[in-house]
XYZ file of C-alpha atoms in Angstrom:
717
model
C 176.877 53.340 134.548
C 178.065 49.813 135.252
C 179.770 49.335 131.889
C 181.772 52.520 132.499
C 182.483 51.271 136.005
C 184.009 48.092 134.537
C 185.859 49.875 131.727
C 187.637 52.082 134.256
C 188.914 48.953 136.009
C 190.104 47.497 132.694
C 191.871 50.620 131.394
C 195.643 50.449 131.804
C 195.984 54.212 131.981
C 193.689 54.489 134.994
C 195.191 52.022 137.443
C 195.199 54.608 140.193
C 191.554 55.474 139.705
C 190.699 51.765 139.520
C 192.332 51.139 142.877
C 190.452 54.116 144.280
C 187.183 52.718 142.962
C 187.864 49.305 144.503
C 188.719 50.920 147.815
C 185.486 52.888 147.724
C 183.393 49.825 146.917
C 185.126 47.761 149.618
C 184.471 50.302 152.353
C 182.170 48.798 155.026
C 179.426 51.367 154.388
C 179.257 50.258 150.742
C 180.406 46.629 150.990
C 177.917 45.449 153.618
C 174.803 46.661 151.744
C 176.160 45.003 148.601
C 176.763 41.723 150.460
C 173.308 41.784 152.068
C 171.517 42.491 148.788
C 173.732 39.947 147.019
C 172.759 37.245 149.518
C 169.067 38.147 149.419
C 169.092 38.242 145.634
C 170.953 34.955 145.470
C 168.446 33.195 147.751
C 165.502 34.621 145.859
C 167.152 33.757 142.564
C 167.703 30.117 143.555
C 164.155 29.559 144.794
C 162.537 31.536 141.956
C 164.623 29.767 139.320
C 163.748 26.350 140.724
C 160.078 27.339 140.850
C 160.068 28.526 137.236
C 161.951 25.430 136.093
C 159.350 23.298 137.880
C 156.655 25.277 136.089
C 158.276 24.703 132.685
C 159.084 21.016 133.142
C 155.764 19.710 134.395
C 153.579 16.797 133.369
C 155.282 14.139 131.258
C 158.344 16.362 130.849
C 158.935 16.349 134.615
C 161.427 13.547 133.906
C 163.735 16.280 132.569
C 163.349 18.523 135.621
C 166.935 17.953 136.766
C 168.326 19.174 133.445
C 165.673 21.928 133.394
C 166.779 23.269 136.766
C 170.370 23.125 135.554
C 169.800 25.206 132.409
C 167.623 27.634 134.380
C 170.371 28.159 136.975
C 173.012 28.576 134.266
C 170.750 31.135 132.559
C 170.357 33.039 135.811
C 174.125 33.129 136.382
C 174.871 34.367 132.837
C 172.234 37.101 132.729
C 173.118 38.372 136.214
C 176.803 38.672 135.368
C 176.252 40.412 132.010
C 173.663 42.878 133.318
C 175.657 43.600 136.472
C 178.696 44.533 134.389
C 177.176 46.233 131.353
C 173.750 47.624 132.288
C 173.238 51.380 132.140
C 171.961 51.157 135.739
C 174.378 50.452 138.573
C 173.146 47.489 140.581
C 170.952 45.919 137.902
C 169.627 42.433 138.771
C 168.185 39.888 136.314
C 166.769 36.370 136.348
C 164.844 33.836 134.285
C 161.774 35.614 132.906
C 158.518 34.466 134.521
C 156.428 35.554 131.494
C 158.545 33.503 129.123
C 158.452 30.573 131.553
C 154.646 30.674 131.589
C 154.466 30.456 127.792
C 157.164 27.755 127.701
C 155.042 25.678 130.085
C 152.236 25.797 127.512
C 154.617 24.632 124.796
C 155.851 21.839 127.065
C 152.279 20.668 127.673
C 151.564 20.693 123.931
C 154.716 18.730 123.090
C 154.152 16.203 125.891
C 150.668 15.502 124.493
C 151.983 14.992 120.942
C 152.625 11.481 119.528
C 156.396 11.975 119.796
C 158.476 9.438 121.674
C 159.733 10.509 125.123
C 163.313 11.044 123.882
C 162.117 12.958 120.804
C 159.744 15.088 122.888
C 162.546 16.005 125.301
C 165.008 16.835 122.490
C 162.360 18.858 120.663
C 161.447 20.866 123.761
C 165.078 21.649 124.574
C 165.490 22.787 120.951
C 162.483 25.075 121.398
C 164.058 26.541 124.549
C 167.379 27.211 122.798
C 165.734 28.688 119.688
C 163.456 30.864 121.828
C 166.432 32.324 123.708
C 168.299 32.915 120.451
C 165.357 34.574 118.663
C 164.564 36.681 121.719
C 168.187 37.784 121.961
C 168.299 38.743 118.270
C 164.983 40.582 118.538
C 166.072 42.559 121.598
C 169.457 43.401 120.119
C 167.946 44.607 116.833
C 165.433 46.765 118.690
C 168.283 48.381 120.603
C 170.548 48.630 117.574
C 167.835 50.355 115.545
C 167.081 52.583 118.552
C 163.467 51.451 118.765
C 163.302 51.262 122.544
C 160.663 53.976 122.665
C 158.255 51.723 120.744
C 156.954 50.522 124.100
C 155.418 53.956 124.585
C 153.193 53.386 121.546
C 151.546 50.239 122.943
C 148.308 51.230 124.733
C 148.715 50.937 128.490
C 145.599 48.762 129.051
C 146.795 46.302 126.389
C 150.083 45.863 128.240
C 148.128 45.459 131.480
C 145.990 42.763 129.854
C 149.100 40.854 128.750
C 150.505 40.997 132.280
C 147.190 39.901 133.802
C 147.089 36.990 131.337
C 150.631 36.102 132.345
C 149.475 36.056 135.976
C 146.744 33.589 135.038
C 149.304 31.311 133.362
C 151.560 31.528 136.416
C 148.613 30.606 138.640
C 147.889 27.510 136.557
C 151.580 26.681 136.627
C 151.630 27.013 140.422
C 148.978 24.305 140.780
C 150.764 22.131 138.208
C 153.964 22.466 140.226
C 152.229 21.549 143.488
C 150.221 18.656 141.996
C 153.019 17.513 139.655
C 150.493 17.121 136.816
C 148.542 19.375 134.425
C 145.463 21.050 135.876
C 142.788 19.427 133.688
C 139.024 19.211 134.301
C 139.462 15.652 135.541
C 142.067 16.799 138.069
C 139.883 19.720 139.158
C 137.142 17.327 140.223
C 139.565 15.575 142.597
C 141.197 18.598 144.214
C 139.236 18.176 147.459
C 140.393 14.613 147.990
C 142.605 14.410 151.127
C 145.798 13.353 149.330
C 145.504 16.093 146.718
C 144.296 18.677 149.249
C 147.491 18.099 151.205
C 149.554 18.986 148.125
C 148.023 22.313 147.103
C 146.279 23.827 150.154
C 149.483 24.600 152.157
C 150.931 26.353 149.086
C 147.789 28.450 148.641
C 147.788 29.433 152.318
C 151.514 30.215 152.170
C 151.073 32.440 149.079
C 147.988 34.189 150.499
C 149.636 35.016 153.832
C 152.843 36.228 152.204
C 150.875 38.272 149.681
C 148.810 39.913 152.431
C 151.965 40.834 154.370
C 153.699 42.267 151.295
C 150.629 44.373 150.503
C 151.014 46.107 153.860
C 154.745 46.075 154.531
C 157.277 46.704 151.781
C 160.684 45.511 152.967
C 163.325 43.599 151.045
C 163.784 41.018 153.843
C 160.126 39.907 154.019
C 160.204 37.601 151.002
C 163.416 35.678 151.858
C 162.378 35.428 155.518
C 158.928 34.263 154.457
C 160.451 31.544 152.281
C 162.661 30.378 155.141
C 159.684 30.369 157.528
C 157.618 28.419 154.989
C 160.303 25.780 154.615
C 160.719 25.639 158.402
C 156.980 25.180 158.968
C 156.880 22.395 156.377
C 159.625 20.423 158.054
C 158.127 21.185 161.465
C 154.886 19.622 160.282
C 156.780 16.557 159.040
C 158.439 16.237 162.462
C 155.152 16.592 164.329
C 153.427 13.993 162.155
C 156.529 11.778 162.210
C 156.601 11.676 158.419
C 159.945 10.701 156.909
C 161.459 12.411 153.860
C 160.916 9.224 151.861
C 157.239 9.168 152.742
C 156.905 12.882 151.987
C 158.562 12.344 148.619
C 156.286 9.389 147.825
C 153.261 11.553 148.693
C 154.447 14.199 146.168
C 155.239 16.789 148.837
C 158.890 17.230 147.816
C 160.629 17.849 144.533
C 161.684 14.478 143.156
C 164.936 14.578 141.240
C 167.349 11.788 140.360
C 169.917 11.362 143.087
C 172.824 11.273 140.637
C 173.934 13.194 137.603
C 174.934 16.766 136.917
C 172.412 19.575 136.988
C 173.666 21.097 133.760
C 175.151 19.385 130.742
C 176.076 21.099 127.472
C 173.759 20.349 124.522
C 174.751 17.157 122.713
C 175.030 17.034 118.915
C 173.520 13.530 118.819
C 170.262 15.007 120.113
C 169.774 16.793 116.775
C 168.598 13.584 115.122
C 165.804 13.245 117.706
C 164.403 16.746 117.207
C 161.042 17.043 115.440
C 161.687 20.227 113.462
C 158.078 20.285 112.262
C 156.938 20.527 115.864
C 159.474 23.288 116.495
C 158.109 25.273 113.544
C 154.562 24.840 114.841
C 155.515 26.788 117.964
C 157.245 29.720 116.240
C 154.233 31.885 117.084
C 154.667 31.141 120.770
C 158.387 31.912 120.507
C 157.578 35.263 118.907
C 155.136 35.930 121.748
C 157.903 35.295 124.296
C 160.187 37.733 122.453
C 157.450 40.365 122.475
C 156.624 39.808 126.144
C 160.289 39.899 127.161
C 160.954 43.143 125.304
C 157.810 44.670 126.777
C 158.758 43.506 130.278
C 162.286 44.876 129.929
C 161.138 48.288 128.784
C 158.358 48.475 131.371
C 160.799 47.530 134.126
C 163.312 50.083 132.849
C 160.730 52.884 132.762
C 159.473 51.909 136.235
C 163.070 51.849 137.470
C 163.531 55.405 136.205
C 160.517 56.525 138.230
C 161.560 54.635 141.360
C 165.197 55.780 141.375
C 164.811 59.183 139.648
C 167.587 58.192 137.261
C 167.707 57.952 133.490
C 167.982 54.453 132.002
C 169.161 54.079 128.402
C 166.393 51.882 126.975
C 168.210 51.058 123.742
C 171.391 50.172 125.617
C 169.402 47.861 127.917
C 167.841 46.143 124.898
C 171.261 45.501 123.359
C 172.758 44.206 126.608
C 169.852 41.867 127.356
C 169.824 40.754 123.726
C 173.490 39.770 123.970
C 172.835 38.050 127.309
C 170.045 35.907 125.844
C 172.228 35.118 122.853
C 174.948 33.846 125.167
C 172.340 31.927 127.176
C 171.182 30.141 124.019
C 174.730 28.828 123.487
C 174.429 27.074 126.858
C 170.921 25.768 126.114
C 169.438 28.251 128.585
C 166.039 29.835 129.179
C 164.945 33.366 128.223
C 165.868 35.832 130.970
C 165.036 39.433 131.782
C 165.793 42.209 134.255
C 163.884 42.232 137.536
C 162.385 45.439 138.858
C 161.981 44.649 142.569
C 165.557 43.480 143.221
C 167.049 46.284 141.101
C 165.092 48.851 143.118
C 166.339 47.238 146.348
C 169.952 47.871 145.363
C 169.074 51.552 145.048
C 167.218 51.746 148.360
C 170.065 50.283 150.402
C 172.710 52.287 148.543
C 174.393 49.300 146.847
C 174.993 51.152 143.578
C 177.601 48.886 142.015
C 177.864 45.584 140.110
C 178.745 43.713 143.332
C 175.206 42.587 144.340
C 174.532 41.042 140.946
C 177.948 39.389 140.806
C 177.628 37.982 144.323
C 174.146 36.609 143.627
C 175.466 34.980 140.454
C 178.314 33.428 142.451
C 175.846 31.994 145.000
C 173.658 30.489 142.275
C 176.719 29.100 140.531
C 177.888 27.503 143.750
C 174.526 25.778 144.162
C 175.152 24.008 140.859
C 178.041 22.206 142.559
C 175.752 20.570 145.168
C 173.956 18.519 142.534
C 170.330 17.350 142.411
C 170.273 16.151 146.014
C 170.292 19.764 147.210
C 166.926 20.449 145.559
C 165.216 17.293 146.691
C 164.595 18.924 150.072
C 162.527 21.737 148.530
C 158.823 21.452 149.490
C 156.513 21.606 146.485
C 154.127 23.762 148.529
C 156.821 26.453 148.905
C 157.888 26.254 145.243
C 154.278 26.355 144.043
C 153.400 28.981 146.626
C 156.116 31.291 145.287
C 154.725 30.887 141.760
C 151.228 31.560 143.089
C 152.533 34.675 144.870
C 153.904 35.988 141.561
C 150.568 35.197 139.922
C 148.599 36.981 142.643
C 150.757 40.094 142.324
C 150.024 40.355 138.597
C 146.347 39.388 138.842
C 145.558 41.740 141.709
C 147.572 44.618 140.256
C 145.912 44.433 136.837
C 142.650 42.657 137.581
C 141.647 44.522 140.751
C 143.803 47.575 141.484
C 143.672 48.730 137.854
C 139.959 49.480 138.284
C 140.863 52.466 140.464
C 143.574 53.678 138.119
C 142.056 53.194 134.667
C 138.904 54.502 132.995
C 136.118 51.954 132.702
C 136.726 51.381 128.973
C 140.455 50.751 129.496
C 139.740 48.449 132.421
C 137.346 46.529 130.187
C 140.192 45.953 127.722
C 142.348 44.486 130.507
C 139.538 42.142 131.536
C 138.855 41.148 127.905
C 142.444 40.020 127.419
C 142.491 38.279 130.808
C 139.221 36.413 130.116
C 140.501 35.387 126.677
C 143.646 34.001 128.301
C 141.608 32.017 130.810
C 138.922 30.667 128.471
C 140.536 30.384 125.022
C 144.300 30.585 125.300
C 147.196 32.954 125.808
C 148.181 33.174 122.144
C 144.596 34.032 121.267
C 144.695 36.676 124.007
C 147.815 38.128 122.397
C 145.928 38.323 119.088
C 142.988 39.991 120.841
C 145.368 42.454 122.499
C 147.027 43.381 119.208
C 143.618 43.787 117.566
C 142.479 46.012 120.428
C 145.707 48.037 120.114
C 144.979 48.559 116.417
C 141.374 49.572 117.087
C 142.497 51.946 119.859
C 145.015 53.537 117.512
C 142.383 54.071 114.827
C 139.853 55.453 117.312
C 142.311 57.768 119.050
C 143.836 58.970 115.800
C 140.420 59.531 114.265
C 139.622 61.892 117.147
C 142.500 64.123 116.047
C 140.953 66.789 113.799
C 142.226 66.552 110.220
C 141.676 70.302 109.776
C 144.008 72.356 111.921
C 142.790 75.751 110.675
C 139.873 76.884 108.545
C 140.437 80.292 106.929
C 138.409 82.633 104.751
C 139.721 84.695 101.858
C 137.880 87.693 103.281
C 140.154 87.833 106.328
C 143.227 85.912 105.174
C 144.795 87.250 101.962
C 147.999 86.540 100.102
C 151.138 88.621 100.420
C 150.590 90.116 97.001
C 150.566 93.922 97.240
C 147.388 95.259 95.696
C 145.759 98.668 95.301
C 143.267 99.728 97.948
C 140.355 99.238 95.562
C 141.315 95.592 94.957
C 141.832 94.953 98.655
C 138.359 96.327 99.290
C 136.939 93.996 96.648
C 138.713 90.982 98.185
C 137.359 91.810 101.626
C 133.875 91.967 100.159
C 134.097 88.907 97.924
C 136.731 86.878 99.771
C 134.166 84.524 101.313
C 134.263 82.715 97.982
C 137.728 81.434 98.984
C 138.017 78.865 101.810
C 141.371 77.511 103.064
C 141.698 74.246 105.002
C 145.082 73.655 106.679
C 145.333 69.862 107.023
C 147.433 67.917 109.543
C 148.546 64.387 110.430
C 148.273 61.230 108.360
C 145.124 61.115 106.250
C 143.198 57.872 105.923
C 139.628 57.089 104.925
C 137.978 58.260 108.151
C 139.788 61.594 108.428
C 139.574 62.294 104.674
C 135.841 61.653 104.827
C 135.582 64.254 107.605
C 137.262 66.735 105.275
C 134.666 65.923 102.614
C 131.935 66.655 105.166
C 133.533 70.002 106.020
C 133.700 71.019 102.359
C 130.043 70.030 101.875
C 129.209 72.167 104.905
C 131.083 75.103 103.340
C 129.099 74.597 100.125
C 125.833 74.629 102.073
C 126.942 77.761 103.912
C 127.728 79.379 100.562
C 124.227 78.538 99.334
C 122.722 80.059 102.454
C 124.721 83.277 101.916
C 123.879 83.464 98.206
C 121.363 86.030 96.974
C 120.722 84.015 93.818
C 117.372 82.327 93.210
C 118.898 79.240 91.544
C 120.253 77.798 94.803
C 123.824 78.352 93.643
C 126.686 78.577 96.124
C 129.007 81.540 96.580
C 131.917 79.133 97.182
C 134.372 79.372 94.270
C 137.741 78.097 95.576
C 138.792 75.542 98.200
C 142.499 75.619 99.062
C 143.868 72.439 100.719
C 147.194 73.021 102.480
C 149.146 69.742 102.951
C 152.217 71.302 104.596
C 151.492 69.750 108.033
C 150.464 66.304 106.758
C 152.579 63.142 106.871
C 150.971 61.371 103.925
C 147.751 59.702 102.800
C 146.672 56.110 102.312
C 144.934 54.812 99.141
C 141.471 55.031 100.727
C 142.042 58.713 101.503
C 143.117 59.328 97.902
C 139.754 57.922 96.762
C 138.017 60.359 99.135
C 139.793 63.243 97.386
C 138.458 61.922 94.073
C 134.967 62.163 95.587
C 135.842 65.709 96.640
C 136.740 66.510 93.024
C 133.395 65.128 91.854
C 131.661 67.383 94.388
C 133.631 70.366 93.051
C 132.495 69.567 89.507
C 128.840 69.384 90.569
C 128.965 72.564 92.667
C 131.186 74.537 90.246
C 134.110 75.385 92.526
C 137.826 74.673 92.166
C 140.221 72.720 94.381
C 143.723 74.064 94.862
C 146.308 71.672 96.404
C 149.433 73.148 97.990
C 152.659 71.775 99.521
C 152.138 68.275 98.129
C 154.910 65.773 98.792
C 156.016 63.666 95.790
C 154.355 60.582 97.278
C 151.048 62.347 97.952
C 151.074 63.926 94.479
C 151.635 60.535 92.879
C 148.770 58.981 94.870
C 146.379 61.740 93.823
C 147.461 61.375 90.208
C 146.950 57.599 90.293
C 143.288 57.932 91.290
C 142.680 60.653 88.693
C 142.318 63.541 91.130
C 145.208 65.531 89.655
C 145.564 65.536 85.865
C 147.577 67.675 83.444
C 145.646 70.795 82.373
C 142.936 69.985 84.933
C 140.420 72.807 85.202
C 138.942 71.621 88.526
C 141.995 70.534 90.578
C 145.003 72.854 90.460
C 148.336 72.507 92.253
C 150.245 75.457 93.698
C 153.701 75.428 95.313
C 152.502 76.938 98.602
C 149.479 78.425 100.295
C 150.421 82.045 99.626
C 150.690 81.569 95.876
C 147.512 79.489 95.908
C 145.709 82.385 97.588
C 147.156 84.862 95.141
C 145.974 82.735 92.187
C 142.479 82.460 93.670
C 142.391 86.219 94.300
C 143.474 86.969 90.736
C 140.788 84.643 89.390
C 138.214 86.212 91.665
C 139.081 89.765 90.606
C 138.965 88.804 86.945
C 135.488 87.287 87.278
C 133.881 90.517 88.546
C 132.869 92.198 85.231
C 132.005 95.649 86.516
C 135.048 95.759 88.777
C 137.614 94.284 86.420
C 141.203 95.277 87.138
C 142.512 97.983 84.861
C 146.007 99.341 84.416
C 145.874 103.082 85.051
C 148.291 105.477 83.354
C 151.365 106.153 85.456
C 150.528 109.850 86.128
C 147.232 108.782 87.694
C 149.003 106.122 89.796
C 151.464 108.770 91.094
C 148.927 111.467 91.929
C 148.441 110.186 95.498
C 152.194 110.525 96.173
C 152.441 114.268 95.496
C 150.804 117.288 97.023
C 150.088 118.894 93.631
C 149.324 117.223 90.251
C 151.859 119.491 88.466
C 154.661 117.893 90.474
C 153.914 114.512 88.859
C 154.871 115.612 85.340
C 158.051 117.228 86.658
C 158.997 114.067 88.541
C 158.320 111.792 85.557
C 161.172 113.444 83.612
C 163.603 111.690 85.990
C 162.177 108.212 85.255
C 163.406 105.736 82.666
C 161.072 103.048 81.288
C 162.201 99.428 81.547
C 160.370 96.372 80.156
C 160.756 92.801 81.465
C 159.662 89.507 79.961
C 158.079 86.765 82.070
C 160.750 85.181 84.303
C 163.304 87.937 83.712
C 165.229 89.209 86.750
C 165.046 92.873 87.691
C 167.768 92.699 90.349
C 169.316 89.965 92.512
C 169.874 89.675 96.248
C 173.188 91.277 97.235
C 173.412 93.752 94.334
C 173.961 97.415 95.148
C 170.617 99.164 95.755
C 171.215 101.816 93.077
C 167.611 102.304 91.903
C 163.959 102.053 92.871
C 161.166 101.057 90.511
C 157.520 101.986 89.942
C 155.422 99.136 88.506
C 153.324 100.728 85.774
C 151.889 97.427 84.506
C 152.545 93.757 85.278
C 153.739 91.865 88.351
C 157.047 91.377 90.173
C 157.743 88.803 92.912
C 160.399 89.228 95.591
C 162.442 86.159 96.599
C 164.914 85.810 99.469
C 167.606 83.122 99.797
C 168.928 81.988 103.171
C 169.855 78.837 105.095
C 170.072 76.813 101.913
C 166.576 77.547 100.606
C 164.713 80.220 98.649
C 161.318 81.479 99.748
C 158.794 83.895 98.305
C 158.316 87.178 100.156
C 155.699 89.113 98.214
C 154.180 89.686 94.796
C 153.723 93.328 93.702
C 151.352 94.547 90.982
C 150.385 97.788 89.240
C 151.051 100.956 91.200
C 153.516 99.412 93.667
C 157.139 100.310 94.394
C 160.073 97.864 94.306
C 163.429 98.235 96.113
C 162.440 101.403 97.986
C 164.002 100.732 101.405
C 167.279 99.409 99.972
C 167.461 102.464 97.693
C 166.935 104.989 100.506
C 169.289 103.215 102.945
C 171.905 102.814 100.207
C 172.411 99.120 101.038
C 172.520 96.006 98.821
C 169.172 94.574 97.793
C 167.998 92.138 100.453
C 165.929 90.140 97.991
C 165.721 89.264 94.320
C 162.979 90.622 92.028
C 161.627 88.485 89.170
C 158.870 89.403 86.692
C 155.877 87.026 86.786
C 154.399 88.473 83.581
C 155.161 91.047 80.889
C 155.986 94.021 83.065
C 156.594 97.711 82.437
C 158.474 99.610 85.135
C 159.722 103.164 85.626
C 163.233 103.322 87.100
C 164.468 106.110 89.358
C 168.262 105.810 89.543
C 170.434 107.292 92.261
C 171.935 109.700 89.729
């Protein structure tokens, strides 16, 4: 990674390895690709930065274009240096963010149309630029610091595509504003075919269309810089053929018009604070937040795309922190929001320039351009600057407005178009709101498709771990349909909880259909709701469970809740679903004990088949070949009585005896890995501690009486 690359140069204990690294990077096979990509990136960076600055400072604020180009170039230098040195990807390239520039152009138009004085409007807009960079930097850094880089994966893909398509629309409008040097209003639209205006925008449209068509067919890193040079050459060739001087071309609006004197960049002045309209700045906080969101989305999308293109892992959270710091530093210089660029970063990989050198060289070229002053940029044709912006717009619009139709389902493609149309007809901020609303609706729809019930079980086929006599097991298999278990999953809200209510009603109807009674009663007696796989419930879902309780009261069955978290339990208690000594809603620690409780209740409610405790000799008859052997064996047994909750033996004790349960119930518990779990509950006629006794090993579990219990002990003696 680049930051490791730099740290190895800066470590005193690794001077030898640092020299070796420099020698490797300065070898011709590695140096020349770095120099070529550095030059290409520098040229692209200069022209793109000027184009974006022209987009931002249009209309009445075009008077500040010189300073705007200066802060844009300074921003480009800073972000390129920081990302080149500290990105997790060797050869990372960055520049002023085109999405942020598109939104800033909207803010500039709004401020220029406000009743502020020219000086106040300029100071206010520069304050907005600085605050936007600072807020974006803080937002990006916090996302990375809190390790929330993967949040991008939760935004629906068509919503992101709609944002990018809307950004393309804004860039397209900005391209015409840059070529016409005025906002593209309805009044201006009606005059676009006039010869003087046609001469301003038509060459740029043709230039962008031709370059776009070539790039769609041939993907080579030299096409764009060569195309820009050819475009500039053709422009000046046309001036020479028509014998048009530079002064005449400038007067006709064909060239960028900047003051001939003055520095491109000047540090922010404290006296400008008094001219700032802070109320106007606050009015545009929503747009600033939009830029922060778009920049973070663009960064993460570029990083993920870079992983796919280079087959290398990019640390998303590290990239967020680095770009956040870069934008924070940019704000100190009054700069514009900047972001990593995918195309140029991929180029460094393709030509093998895997080092910080391309980014550093490009930054040096852009920094050197600052020394030439405004006169250097006055030779830039507006058609080329606007054409480059239009090229960027076409790439986004075609990718998401046309090509996406082949890649996305019709419904997802409709979402992209909805956001794009909202951007074009209403506004970009409104499109952002539409996109977020669509994302919320998509989440609800997709999550609602996830079944709330993971498993549906019947007590006839799924019994507890309680050991029971064969006669009781036979009864449970016959009558177990009265017990239904629903294993729930996910986060429960109104829609999913209502589906659960429908499933329980269906079980009630099924019980009525299976009933032999003439009074239309249902055979359903117990509904066990297992919350072990759930993440929580919202208040509306809690109300649905109250409706479920009301259904249980009407249909005479019981609800048993298991594995409730403290938060879920409190929510159910608040709506009155769970109450102390509730006879309808019962809580059990886990599903196994809930099943055991339901089975016990079911066995007790069968009058002619009520459980009975048989005398011990009758319980032992099946274990011996002859009844006379039972009485002989019983002389070796010693009776032992336990109260409820009393321990028979503990895990780890010597297995010195085995026990016959004559009457009562004993539960086995095992402790391991910091927790205790229930193994099995044993009732009348069962044996406890048999295997440990025969193997002469310590007890592997603890035995605790669940009720008044009488046992017969067979000691080793």
